[in-house]
PDB file of C-alpha atoms in Angstrom:
ATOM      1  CA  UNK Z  62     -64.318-114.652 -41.926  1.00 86.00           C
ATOM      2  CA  UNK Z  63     -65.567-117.347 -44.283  1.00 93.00           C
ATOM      3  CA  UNK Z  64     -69.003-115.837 -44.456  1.00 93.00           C
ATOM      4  CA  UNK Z  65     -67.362-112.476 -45.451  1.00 96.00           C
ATOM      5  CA  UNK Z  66     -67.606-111.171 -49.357  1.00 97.00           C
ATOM      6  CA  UNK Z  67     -64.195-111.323 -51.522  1.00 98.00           C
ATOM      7  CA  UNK Z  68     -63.508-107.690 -52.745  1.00 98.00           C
ATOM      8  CA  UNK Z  69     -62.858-106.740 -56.327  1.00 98.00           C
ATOM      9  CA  UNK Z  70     -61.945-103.400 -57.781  1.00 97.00           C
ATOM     10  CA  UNK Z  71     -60.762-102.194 -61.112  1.00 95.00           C
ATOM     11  CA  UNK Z  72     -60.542 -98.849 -62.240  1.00 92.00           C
ATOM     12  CA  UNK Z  73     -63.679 -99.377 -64.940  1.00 89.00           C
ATOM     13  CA  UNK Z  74     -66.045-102.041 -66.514  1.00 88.00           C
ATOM     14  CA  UNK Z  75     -62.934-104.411 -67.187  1.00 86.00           C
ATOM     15  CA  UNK Z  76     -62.702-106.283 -63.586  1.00 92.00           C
ATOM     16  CA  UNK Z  77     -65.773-107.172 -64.282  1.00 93.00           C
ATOM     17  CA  UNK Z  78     -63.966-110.070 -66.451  1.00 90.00           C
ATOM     18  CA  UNK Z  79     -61.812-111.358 -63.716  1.00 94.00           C
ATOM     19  CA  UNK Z  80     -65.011-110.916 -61.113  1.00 95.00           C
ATOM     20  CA  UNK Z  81     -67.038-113.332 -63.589  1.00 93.00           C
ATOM     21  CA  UNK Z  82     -64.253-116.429 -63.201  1.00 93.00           C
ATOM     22  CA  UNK Z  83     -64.355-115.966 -59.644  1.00 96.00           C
ATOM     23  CA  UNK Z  84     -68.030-116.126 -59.268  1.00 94.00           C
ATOM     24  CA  UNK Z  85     -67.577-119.722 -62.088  1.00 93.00           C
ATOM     25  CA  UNK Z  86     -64.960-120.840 -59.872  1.00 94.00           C
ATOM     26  CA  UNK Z  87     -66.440-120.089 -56.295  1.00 95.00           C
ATOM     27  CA  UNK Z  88     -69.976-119.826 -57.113  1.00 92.00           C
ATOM     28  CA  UNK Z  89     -70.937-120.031 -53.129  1.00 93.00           C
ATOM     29  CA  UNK Z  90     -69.782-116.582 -52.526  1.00 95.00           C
ATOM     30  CA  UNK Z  91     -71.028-113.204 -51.615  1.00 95.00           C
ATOM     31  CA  UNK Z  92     -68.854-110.574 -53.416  1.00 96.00           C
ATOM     32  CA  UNK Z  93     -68.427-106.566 -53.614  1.00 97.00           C
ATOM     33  CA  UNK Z  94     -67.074-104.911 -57.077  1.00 97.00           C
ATOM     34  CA  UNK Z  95     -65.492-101.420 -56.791  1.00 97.00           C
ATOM     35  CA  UNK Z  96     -65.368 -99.543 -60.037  1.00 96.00           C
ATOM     36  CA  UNK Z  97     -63.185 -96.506 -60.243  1.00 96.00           C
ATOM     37  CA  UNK Z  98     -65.322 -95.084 -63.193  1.00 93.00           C
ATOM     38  CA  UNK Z  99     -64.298 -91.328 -61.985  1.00 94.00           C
ATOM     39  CA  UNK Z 100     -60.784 -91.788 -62.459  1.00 93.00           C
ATOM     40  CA  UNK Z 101     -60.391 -94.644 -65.092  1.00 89.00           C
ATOM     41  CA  UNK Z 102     -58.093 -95.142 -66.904  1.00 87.00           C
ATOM     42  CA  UNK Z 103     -55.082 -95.783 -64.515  1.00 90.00           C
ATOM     43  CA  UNK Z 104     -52.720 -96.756 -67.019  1.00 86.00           C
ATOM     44  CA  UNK Z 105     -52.070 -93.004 -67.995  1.00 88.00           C
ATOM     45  CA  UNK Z 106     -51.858 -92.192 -64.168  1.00 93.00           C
ATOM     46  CA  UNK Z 107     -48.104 -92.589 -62.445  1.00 93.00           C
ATOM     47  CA  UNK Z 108     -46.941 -94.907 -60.364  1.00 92.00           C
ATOM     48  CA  UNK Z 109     -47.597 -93.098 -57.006  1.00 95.00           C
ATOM     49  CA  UNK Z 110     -51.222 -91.693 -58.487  1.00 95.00           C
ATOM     50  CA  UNK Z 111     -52.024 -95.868 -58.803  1.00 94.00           C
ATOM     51  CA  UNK Z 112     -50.810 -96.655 -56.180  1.00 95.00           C
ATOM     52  CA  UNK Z 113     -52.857 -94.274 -53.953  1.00 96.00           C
ATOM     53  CA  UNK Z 114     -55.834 -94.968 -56.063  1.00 96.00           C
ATOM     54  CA  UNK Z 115     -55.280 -98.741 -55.339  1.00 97.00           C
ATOM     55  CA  UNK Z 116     -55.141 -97.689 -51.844  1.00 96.00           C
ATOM     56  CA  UNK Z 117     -58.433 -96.045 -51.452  1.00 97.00           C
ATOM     57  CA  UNK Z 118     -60.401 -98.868 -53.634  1.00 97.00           C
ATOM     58  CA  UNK Z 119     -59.205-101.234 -51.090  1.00 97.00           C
ATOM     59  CA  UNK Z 120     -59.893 -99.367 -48.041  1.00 96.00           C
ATOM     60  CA  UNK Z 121     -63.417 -99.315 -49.233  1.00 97.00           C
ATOM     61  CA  UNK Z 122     -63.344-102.612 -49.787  1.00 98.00           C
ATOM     62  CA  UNK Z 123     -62.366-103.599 -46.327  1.00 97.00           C
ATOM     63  CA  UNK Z 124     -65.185-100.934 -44.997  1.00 96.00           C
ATOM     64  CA  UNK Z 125     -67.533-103.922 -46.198  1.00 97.00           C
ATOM     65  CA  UNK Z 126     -65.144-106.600 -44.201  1.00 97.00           C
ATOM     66  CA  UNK Z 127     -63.896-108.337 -47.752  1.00 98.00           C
ATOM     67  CA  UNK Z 128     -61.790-111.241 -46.602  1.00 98.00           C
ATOM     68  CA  UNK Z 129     -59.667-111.280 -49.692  1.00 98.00           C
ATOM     69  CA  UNK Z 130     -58.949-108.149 -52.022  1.00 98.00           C
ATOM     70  CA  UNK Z 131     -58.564-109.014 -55.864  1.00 98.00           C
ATOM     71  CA  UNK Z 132     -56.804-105.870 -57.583  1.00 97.00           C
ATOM     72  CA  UNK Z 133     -58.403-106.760 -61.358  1.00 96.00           C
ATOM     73  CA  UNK Z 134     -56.291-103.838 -62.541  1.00 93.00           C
ATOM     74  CA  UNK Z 135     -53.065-104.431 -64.122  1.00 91.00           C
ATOM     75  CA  UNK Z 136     -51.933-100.951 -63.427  1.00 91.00           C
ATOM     76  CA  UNK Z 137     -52.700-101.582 -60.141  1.00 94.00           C
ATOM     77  CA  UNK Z 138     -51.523-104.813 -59.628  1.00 94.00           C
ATOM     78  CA  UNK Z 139     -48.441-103.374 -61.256  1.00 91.00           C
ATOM     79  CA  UNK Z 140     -48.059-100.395 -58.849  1.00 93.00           C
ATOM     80  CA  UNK Z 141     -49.957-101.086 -56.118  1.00 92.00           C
ATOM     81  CA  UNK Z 142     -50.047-104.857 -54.885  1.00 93.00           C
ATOM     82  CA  UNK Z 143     -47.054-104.615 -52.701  1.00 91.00           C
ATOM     83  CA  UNK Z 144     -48.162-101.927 -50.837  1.00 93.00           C
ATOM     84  CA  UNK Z 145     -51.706-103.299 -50.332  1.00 96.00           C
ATOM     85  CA  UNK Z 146     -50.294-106.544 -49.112  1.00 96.00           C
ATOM     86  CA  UNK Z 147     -47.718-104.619 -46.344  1.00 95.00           C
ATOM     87  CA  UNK Z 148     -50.635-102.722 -44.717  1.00 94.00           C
ATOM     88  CA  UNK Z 149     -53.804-104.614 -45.419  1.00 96.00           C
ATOM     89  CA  UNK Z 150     -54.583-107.718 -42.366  1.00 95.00           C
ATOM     90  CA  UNK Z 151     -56.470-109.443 -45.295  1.00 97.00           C
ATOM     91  CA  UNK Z 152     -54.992-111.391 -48.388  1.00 97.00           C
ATOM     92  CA  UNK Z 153     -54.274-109.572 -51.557  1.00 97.00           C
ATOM     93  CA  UNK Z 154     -54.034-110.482 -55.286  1.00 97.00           C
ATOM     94  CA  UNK Z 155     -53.475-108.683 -58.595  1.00 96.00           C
ATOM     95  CA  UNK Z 156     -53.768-110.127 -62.138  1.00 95.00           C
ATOM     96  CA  UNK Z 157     -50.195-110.134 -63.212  1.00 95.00           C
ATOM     97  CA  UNK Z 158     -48.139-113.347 -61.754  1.00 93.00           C
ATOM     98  CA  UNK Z 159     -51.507-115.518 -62.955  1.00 93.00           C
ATOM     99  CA  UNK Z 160     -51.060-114.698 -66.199  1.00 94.00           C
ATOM    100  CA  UNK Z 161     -48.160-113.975 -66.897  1.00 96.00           C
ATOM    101  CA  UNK Z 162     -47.840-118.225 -65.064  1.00 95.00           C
ATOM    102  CA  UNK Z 163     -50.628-118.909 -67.520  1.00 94.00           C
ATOM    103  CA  UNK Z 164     -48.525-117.431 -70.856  1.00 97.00           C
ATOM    104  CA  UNK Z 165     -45.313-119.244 -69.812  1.00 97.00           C
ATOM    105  CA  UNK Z 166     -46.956-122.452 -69.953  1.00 96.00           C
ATOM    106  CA  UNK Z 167     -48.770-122.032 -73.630  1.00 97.00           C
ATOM    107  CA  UNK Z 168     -46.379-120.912 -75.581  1.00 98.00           C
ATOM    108  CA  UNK Z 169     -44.149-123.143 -77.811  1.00 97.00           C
ATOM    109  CA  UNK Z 170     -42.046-120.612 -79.420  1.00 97.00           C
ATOM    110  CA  UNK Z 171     -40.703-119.037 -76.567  1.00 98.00           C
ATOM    111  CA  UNK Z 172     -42.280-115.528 -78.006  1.00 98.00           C
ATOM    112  CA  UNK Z 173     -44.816-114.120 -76.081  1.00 98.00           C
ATOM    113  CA  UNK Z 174     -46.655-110.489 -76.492  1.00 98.00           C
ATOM    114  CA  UNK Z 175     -47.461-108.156 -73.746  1.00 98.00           C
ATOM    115  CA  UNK Z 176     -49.982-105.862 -74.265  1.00 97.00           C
ATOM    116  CA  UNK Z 177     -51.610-103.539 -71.842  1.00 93.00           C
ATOM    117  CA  UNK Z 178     -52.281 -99.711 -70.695  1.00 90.00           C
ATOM    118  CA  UNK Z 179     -48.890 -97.106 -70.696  1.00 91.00           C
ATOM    119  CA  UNK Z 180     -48.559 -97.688 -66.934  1.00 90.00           C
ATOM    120  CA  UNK Z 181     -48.435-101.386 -67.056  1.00 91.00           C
ATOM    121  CA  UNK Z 182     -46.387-101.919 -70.096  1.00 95.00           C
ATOM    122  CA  UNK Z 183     -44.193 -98.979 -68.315  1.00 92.00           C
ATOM    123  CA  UNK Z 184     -43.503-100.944 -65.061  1.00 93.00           C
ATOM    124  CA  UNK Z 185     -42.040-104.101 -66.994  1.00 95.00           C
ATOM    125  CA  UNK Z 186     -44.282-105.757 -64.393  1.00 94.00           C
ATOM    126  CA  UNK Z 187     -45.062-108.866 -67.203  1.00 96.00           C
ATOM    127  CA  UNK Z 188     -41.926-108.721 -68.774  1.00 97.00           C
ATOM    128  CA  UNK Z 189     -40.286-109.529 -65.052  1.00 96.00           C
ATOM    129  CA  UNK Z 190     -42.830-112.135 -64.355  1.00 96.00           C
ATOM    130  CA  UNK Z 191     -42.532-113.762 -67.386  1.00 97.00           C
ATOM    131  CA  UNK Z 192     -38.704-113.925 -66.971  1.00 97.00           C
ATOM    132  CA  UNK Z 193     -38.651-114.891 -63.532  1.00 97.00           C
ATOM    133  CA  UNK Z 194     -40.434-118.049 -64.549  1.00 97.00           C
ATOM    134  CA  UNK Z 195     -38.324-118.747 -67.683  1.00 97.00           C
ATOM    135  CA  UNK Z 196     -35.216-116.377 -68.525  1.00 97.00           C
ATOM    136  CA  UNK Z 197     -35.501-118.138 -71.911  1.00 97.00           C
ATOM    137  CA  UNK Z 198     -38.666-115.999 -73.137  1.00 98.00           C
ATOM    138  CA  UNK Z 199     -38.524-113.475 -75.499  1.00 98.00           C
ATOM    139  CA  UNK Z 200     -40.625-111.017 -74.100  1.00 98.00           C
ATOM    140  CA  UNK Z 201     -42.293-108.070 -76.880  1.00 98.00           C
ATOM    141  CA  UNK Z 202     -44.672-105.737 -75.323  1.00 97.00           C
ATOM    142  CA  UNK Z 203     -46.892-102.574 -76.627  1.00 97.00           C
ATOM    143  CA  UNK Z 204     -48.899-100.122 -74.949  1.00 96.00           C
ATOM    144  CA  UNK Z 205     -52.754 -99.639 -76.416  1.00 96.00           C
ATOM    145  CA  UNK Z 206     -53.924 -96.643 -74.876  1.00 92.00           C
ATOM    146  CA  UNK Z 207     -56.989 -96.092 -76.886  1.00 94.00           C
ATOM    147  CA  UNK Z 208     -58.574 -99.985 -75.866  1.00 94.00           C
ATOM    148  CA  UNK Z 209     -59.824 -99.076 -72.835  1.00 87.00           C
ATOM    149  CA  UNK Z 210     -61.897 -95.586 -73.463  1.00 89.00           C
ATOM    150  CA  UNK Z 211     -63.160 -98.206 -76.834  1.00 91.00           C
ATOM    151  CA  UNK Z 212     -64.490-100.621 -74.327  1.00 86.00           C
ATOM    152  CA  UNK Z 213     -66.042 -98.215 -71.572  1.00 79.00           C
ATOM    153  CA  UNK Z 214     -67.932 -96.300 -74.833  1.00 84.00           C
ATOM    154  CA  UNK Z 215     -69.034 -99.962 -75.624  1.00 83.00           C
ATOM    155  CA  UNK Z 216     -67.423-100.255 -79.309  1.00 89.00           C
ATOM    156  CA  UNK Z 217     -66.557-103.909 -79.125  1.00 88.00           C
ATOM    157  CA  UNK Z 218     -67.230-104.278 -82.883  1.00 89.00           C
ATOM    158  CA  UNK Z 219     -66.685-101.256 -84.655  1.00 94.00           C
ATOM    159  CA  UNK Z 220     -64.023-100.392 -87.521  1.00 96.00           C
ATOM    160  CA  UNK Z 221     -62.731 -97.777 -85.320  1.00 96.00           C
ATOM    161  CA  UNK Z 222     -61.944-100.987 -82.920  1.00 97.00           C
ATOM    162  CA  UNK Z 223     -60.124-102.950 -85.796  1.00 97.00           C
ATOM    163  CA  UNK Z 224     -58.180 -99.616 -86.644  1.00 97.00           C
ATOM    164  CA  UNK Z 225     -56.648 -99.292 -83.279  1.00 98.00           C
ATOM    165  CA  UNK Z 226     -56.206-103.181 -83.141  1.00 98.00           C
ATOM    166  CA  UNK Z 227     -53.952-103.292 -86.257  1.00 98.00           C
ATOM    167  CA  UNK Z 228     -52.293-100.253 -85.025  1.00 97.00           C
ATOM    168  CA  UNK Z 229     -51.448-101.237 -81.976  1.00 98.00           C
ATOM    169  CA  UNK Z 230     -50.206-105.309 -82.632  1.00 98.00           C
ATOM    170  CA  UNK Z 231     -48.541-104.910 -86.154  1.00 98.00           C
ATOM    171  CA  UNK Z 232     -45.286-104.548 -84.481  1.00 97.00           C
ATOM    172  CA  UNK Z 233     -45.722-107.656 -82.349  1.00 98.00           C
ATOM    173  CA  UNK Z 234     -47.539-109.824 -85.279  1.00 98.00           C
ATOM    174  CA  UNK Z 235     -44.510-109.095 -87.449  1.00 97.00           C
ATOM    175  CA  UNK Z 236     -42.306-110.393 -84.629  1.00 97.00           C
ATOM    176  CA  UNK Z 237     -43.978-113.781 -84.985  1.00 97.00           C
ATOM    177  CA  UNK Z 238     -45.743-114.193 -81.508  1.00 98.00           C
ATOM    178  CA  UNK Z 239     -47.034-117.378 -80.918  1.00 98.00           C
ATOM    179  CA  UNK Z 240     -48.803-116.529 -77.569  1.00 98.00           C
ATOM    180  CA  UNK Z 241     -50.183-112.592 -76.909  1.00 98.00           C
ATOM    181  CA  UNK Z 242     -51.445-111.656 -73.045  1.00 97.00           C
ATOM    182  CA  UNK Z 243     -54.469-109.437 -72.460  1.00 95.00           C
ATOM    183  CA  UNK Z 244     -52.350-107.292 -70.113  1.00 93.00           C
ATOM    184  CA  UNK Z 245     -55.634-105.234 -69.109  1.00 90.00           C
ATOM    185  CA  UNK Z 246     -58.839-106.860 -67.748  1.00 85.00           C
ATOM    186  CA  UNK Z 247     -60.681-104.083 -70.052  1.00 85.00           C
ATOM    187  CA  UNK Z 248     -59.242-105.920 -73.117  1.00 91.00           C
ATOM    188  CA  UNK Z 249     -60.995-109.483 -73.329  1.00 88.00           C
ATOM    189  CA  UNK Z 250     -63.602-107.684 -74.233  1.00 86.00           C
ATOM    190  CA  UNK Z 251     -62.026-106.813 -77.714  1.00 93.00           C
ATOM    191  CA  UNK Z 252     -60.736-110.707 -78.344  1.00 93.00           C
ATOM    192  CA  UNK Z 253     -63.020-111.082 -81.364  1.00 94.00           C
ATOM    193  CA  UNK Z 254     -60.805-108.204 -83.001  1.00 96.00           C
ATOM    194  CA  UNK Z 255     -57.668-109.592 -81.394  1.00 97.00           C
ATOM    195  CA  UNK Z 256     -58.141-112.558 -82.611  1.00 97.00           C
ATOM    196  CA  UNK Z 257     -58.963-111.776 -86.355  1.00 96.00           C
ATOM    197  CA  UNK Z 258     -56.204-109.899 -86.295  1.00 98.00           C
ATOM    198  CA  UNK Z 259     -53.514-111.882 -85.105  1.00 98.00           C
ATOM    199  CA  UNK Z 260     -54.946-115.218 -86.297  1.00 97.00           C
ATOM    200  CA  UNK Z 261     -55.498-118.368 -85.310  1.00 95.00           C
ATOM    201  CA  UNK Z 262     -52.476-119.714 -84.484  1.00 95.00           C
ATOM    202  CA  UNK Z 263     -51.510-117.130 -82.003  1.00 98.00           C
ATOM    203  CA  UNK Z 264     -52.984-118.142 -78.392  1.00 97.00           C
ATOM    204  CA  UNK Z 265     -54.864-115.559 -76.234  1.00 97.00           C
ATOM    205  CA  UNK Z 266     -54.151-115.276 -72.533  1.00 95.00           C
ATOM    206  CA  UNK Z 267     -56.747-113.848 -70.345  1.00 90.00           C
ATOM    207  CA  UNK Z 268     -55.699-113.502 -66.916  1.00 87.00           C
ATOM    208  CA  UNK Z 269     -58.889-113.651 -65.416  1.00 90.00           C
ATOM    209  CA  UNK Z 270     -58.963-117.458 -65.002  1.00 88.00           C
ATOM    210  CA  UNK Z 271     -56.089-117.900 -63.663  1.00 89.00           C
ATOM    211  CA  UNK Z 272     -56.919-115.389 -61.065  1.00 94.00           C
ATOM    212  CA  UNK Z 273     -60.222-116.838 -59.990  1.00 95.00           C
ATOM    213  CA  UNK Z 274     -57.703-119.855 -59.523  1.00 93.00           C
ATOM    214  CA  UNK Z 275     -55.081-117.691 -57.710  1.00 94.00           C
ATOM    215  CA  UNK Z 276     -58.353-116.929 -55.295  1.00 97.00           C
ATOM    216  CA  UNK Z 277     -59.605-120.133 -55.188  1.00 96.00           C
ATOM    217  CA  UNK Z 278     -56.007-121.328 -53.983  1.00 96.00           C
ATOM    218  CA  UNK Z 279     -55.590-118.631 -51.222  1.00 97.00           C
ATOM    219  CA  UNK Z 280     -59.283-119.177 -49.985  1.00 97.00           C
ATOM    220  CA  UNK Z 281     -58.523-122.727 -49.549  1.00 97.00           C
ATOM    221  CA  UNK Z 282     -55.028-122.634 -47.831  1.00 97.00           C
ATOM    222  CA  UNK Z 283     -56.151-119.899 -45.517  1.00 96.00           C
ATOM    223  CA  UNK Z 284     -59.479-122.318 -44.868  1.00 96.00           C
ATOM    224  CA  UNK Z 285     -62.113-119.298 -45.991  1.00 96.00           C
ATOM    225  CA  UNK Z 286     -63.869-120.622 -48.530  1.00 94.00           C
ATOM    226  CA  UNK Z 287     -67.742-120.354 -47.783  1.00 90.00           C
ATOM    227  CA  UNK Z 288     -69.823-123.776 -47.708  1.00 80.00           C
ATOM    228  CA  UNK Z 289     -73.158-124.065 -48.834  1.00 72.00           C
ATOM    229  CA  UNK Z 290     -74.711-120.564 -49.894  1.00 71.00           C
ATOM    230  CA  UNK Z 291     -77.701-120.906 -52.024  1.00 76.00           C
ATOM    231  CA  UNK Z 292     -78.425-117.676 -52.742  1.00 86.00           C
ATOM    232  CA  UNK Z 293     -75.059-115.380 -52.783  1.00 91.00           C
ATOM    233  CA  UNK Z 294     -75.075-111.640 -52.989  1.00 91.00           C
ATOM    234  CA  UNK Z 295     -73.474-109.369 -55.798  1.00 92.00           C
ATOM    235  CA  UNK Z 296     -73.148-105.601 -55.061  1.00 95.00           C
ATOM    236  CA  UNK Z 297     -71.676-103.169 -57.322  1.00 95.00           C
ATOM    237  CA  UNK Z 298     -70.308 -99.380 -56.468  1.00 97.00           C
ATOM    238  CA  UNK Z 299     -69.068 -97.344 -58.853  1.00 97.00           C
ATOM    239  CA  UNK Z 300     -67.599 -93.806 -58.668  1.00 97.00           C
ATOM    240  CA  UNK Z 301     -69.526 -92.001 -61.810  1.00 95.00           C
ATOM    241  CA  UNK Z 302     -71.783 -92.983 -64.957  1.00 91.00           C
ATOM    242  CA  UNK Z 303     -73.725 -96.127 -63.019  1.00 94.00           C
ATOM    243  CA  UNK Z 304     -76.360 -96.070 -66.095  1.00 91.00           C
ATOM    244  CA  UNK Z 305     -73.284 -96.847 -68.411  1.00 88.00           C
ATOM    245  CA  UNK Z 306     -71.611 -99.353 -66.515  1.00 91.00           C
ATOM    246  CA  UNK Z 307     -74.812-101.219 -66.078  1.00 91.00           C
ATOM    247  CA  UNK Z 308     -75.139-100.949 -69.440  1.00 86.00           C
ATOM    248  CA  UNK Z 309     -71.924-101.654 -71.033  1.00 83.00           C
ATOM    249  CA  UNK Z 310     -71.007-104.400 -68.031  1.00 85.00           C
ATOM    250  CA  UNK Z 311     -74.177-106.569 -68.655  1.00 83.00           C
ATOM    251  CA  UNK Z 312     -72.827-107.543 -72.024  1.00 72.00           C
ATOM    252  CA  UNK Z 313     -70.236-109.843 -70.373  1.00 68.00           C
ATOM    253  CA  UNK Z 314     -71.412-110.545 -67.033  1.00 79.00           C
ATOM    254  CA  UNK Z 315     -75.014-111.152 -67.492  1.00 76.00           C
ATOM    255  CA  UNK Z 316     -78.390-109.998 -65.534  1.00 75.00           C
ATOM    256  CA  UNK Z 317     -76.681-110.879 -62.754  1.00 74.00           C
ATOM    257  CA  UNK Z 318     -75.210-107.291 -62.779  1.00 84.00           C
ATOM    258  CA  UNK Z 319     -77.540-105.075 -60.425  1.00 79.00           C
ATOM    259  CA  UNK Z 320     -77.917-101.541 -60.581  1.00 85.00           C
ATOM    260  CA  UNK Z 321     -74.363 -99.970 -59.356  1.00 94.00           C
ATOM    261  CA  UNK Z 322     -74.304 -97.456 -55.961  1.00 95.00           C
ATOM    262  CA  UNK Z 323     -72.826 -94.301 -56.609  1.00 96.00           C
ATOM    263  CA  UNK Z 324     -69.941 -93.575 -54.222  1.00 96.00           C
ATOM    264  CA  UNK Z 325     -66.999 -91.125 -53.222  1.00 93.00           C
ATOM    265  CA  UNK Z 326     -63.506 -92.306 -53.047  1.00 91.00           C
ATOM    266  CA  UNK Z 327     -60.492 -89.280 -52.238  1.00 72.00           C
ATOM    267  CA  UNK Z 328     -60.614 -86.021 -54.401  1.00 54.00           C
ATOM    268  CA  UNK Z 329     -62.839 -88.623 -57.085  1.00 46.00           C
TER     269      UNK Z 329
END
């Protein structure tokens, strides 16, 4: 097992985020990256549409004998962890309880944002996280459906971009938030317009560290962490449009990002 790849899907480009911080943190091992490009985005999917999606992206996952799966979907994480992690022999992890760990401890105020994809902001799946670890935060969430079809058509910088951005986080900028989470690995990729628009003082949280952490952890525990591997192996699948998510996803992973495989997941 500790010479088997950890397993990462995402229903687009974004995962690609949380996939780079676990290559930084575990640079040793092989990995496989699912991309649900056919069907992205899940956040306007319901529940039991995620959660069957989340079901087939790990299945083929564990048809290349992952010994971890990393959900890097929020949606998914949302909807689908707890199933994953009742029928699945191998570990599972989703993106939500590492950052929403990772907000609680930042902010000062007590006021934390939430933003993410209708689905996610729908399941109250931060809000509960958040809570659980301090019943003291005020919790103020919004759903940006546009970010993610902005990131997979690669307009990162674009007034079209900083539109939707003041659109979306006026509400929570006029509540005074002193700490906003990236509730969607798609939307790191937008932090330069986050950022300008909510200012400096207001802290970003991008789960993807603390899940490479979260991995890093379970790895360890479980004694499955790879030693020694000089030369590790990336492979990338997709379900549609490989030219663009080469294209788009080697903006914020690098050249490490080889040409994806084309495959076939349920009706997809």
């Amino acid at each position: 097992m500790k010479e088997n790849p950890i397993g990462v899907f995402d229903s687009g480009i974004g995962g690609l985020t949380v996939l780079k911080e676990i290559v930084r943190a575990l640079p040793g091992e092989d990995t496989v990256y699912l991309g649900d490009t056919a069907r992205v985005p899940y956040g306007t999917k319901s529940r039991e549409t995620v959660a069957r999606y989340a079901t087939e992206d790990a299945g083929f996952l564990r048809g290349h004998n992952v010994k971890i799966v990393v959900a890097a979907c929020n949606t998914a994480s949302a909807f689908g962890v707890d199933e994953l992690r009742k029928n699945l022999s191998v570990p599972v992890t989703g993106v939500i309880t590492p950052g929403a760990e990772a907000a609680a401890a930042v902010t000062k105020s007590g006021k934390v944002g939430v933003i993410g994809t209708e689905g996610t902001i729908r399941s109250k799946a931060y809000s509960k996280a958040l809570k659980a670890i301090d019943a003291g935060i005020q919790v103020f969430e919004a759903a940006c459906p546009l970010f993610v079809p902005l990131v997979e058509e690669g307009l990162l910088d674009d007034p079209i971009t900083d539109l939707a951005v003041s659109r979306y986080l006026g509400g929570l900028k006029a509540e005074g938030v002193d700490t906003l989470v990236l509730g969607c690995t798609h939307y790191p990729l937008l932090k330069g317009a986050i950022k300008k628009f909510m200012g400096p003082s207001t802290a970003l949280i991008d789960s993807a560290e603390a899940t490479a952490s979260e991995v890093l952890r379970i790895l360890s525990e479980k004694d499955l962490c790879r030693k020694d591997s000089q030369n590790p192996s990336h492979k990338f699948f997709v379900t549609d449009s490989p030219e663009r998510f080469a294209q788009v996803g080697r903006a914020f992973f690098g050249d490490r990002l080889d040409s994806p495989e084309t495959v076939r997941l349920g009706c997809a």
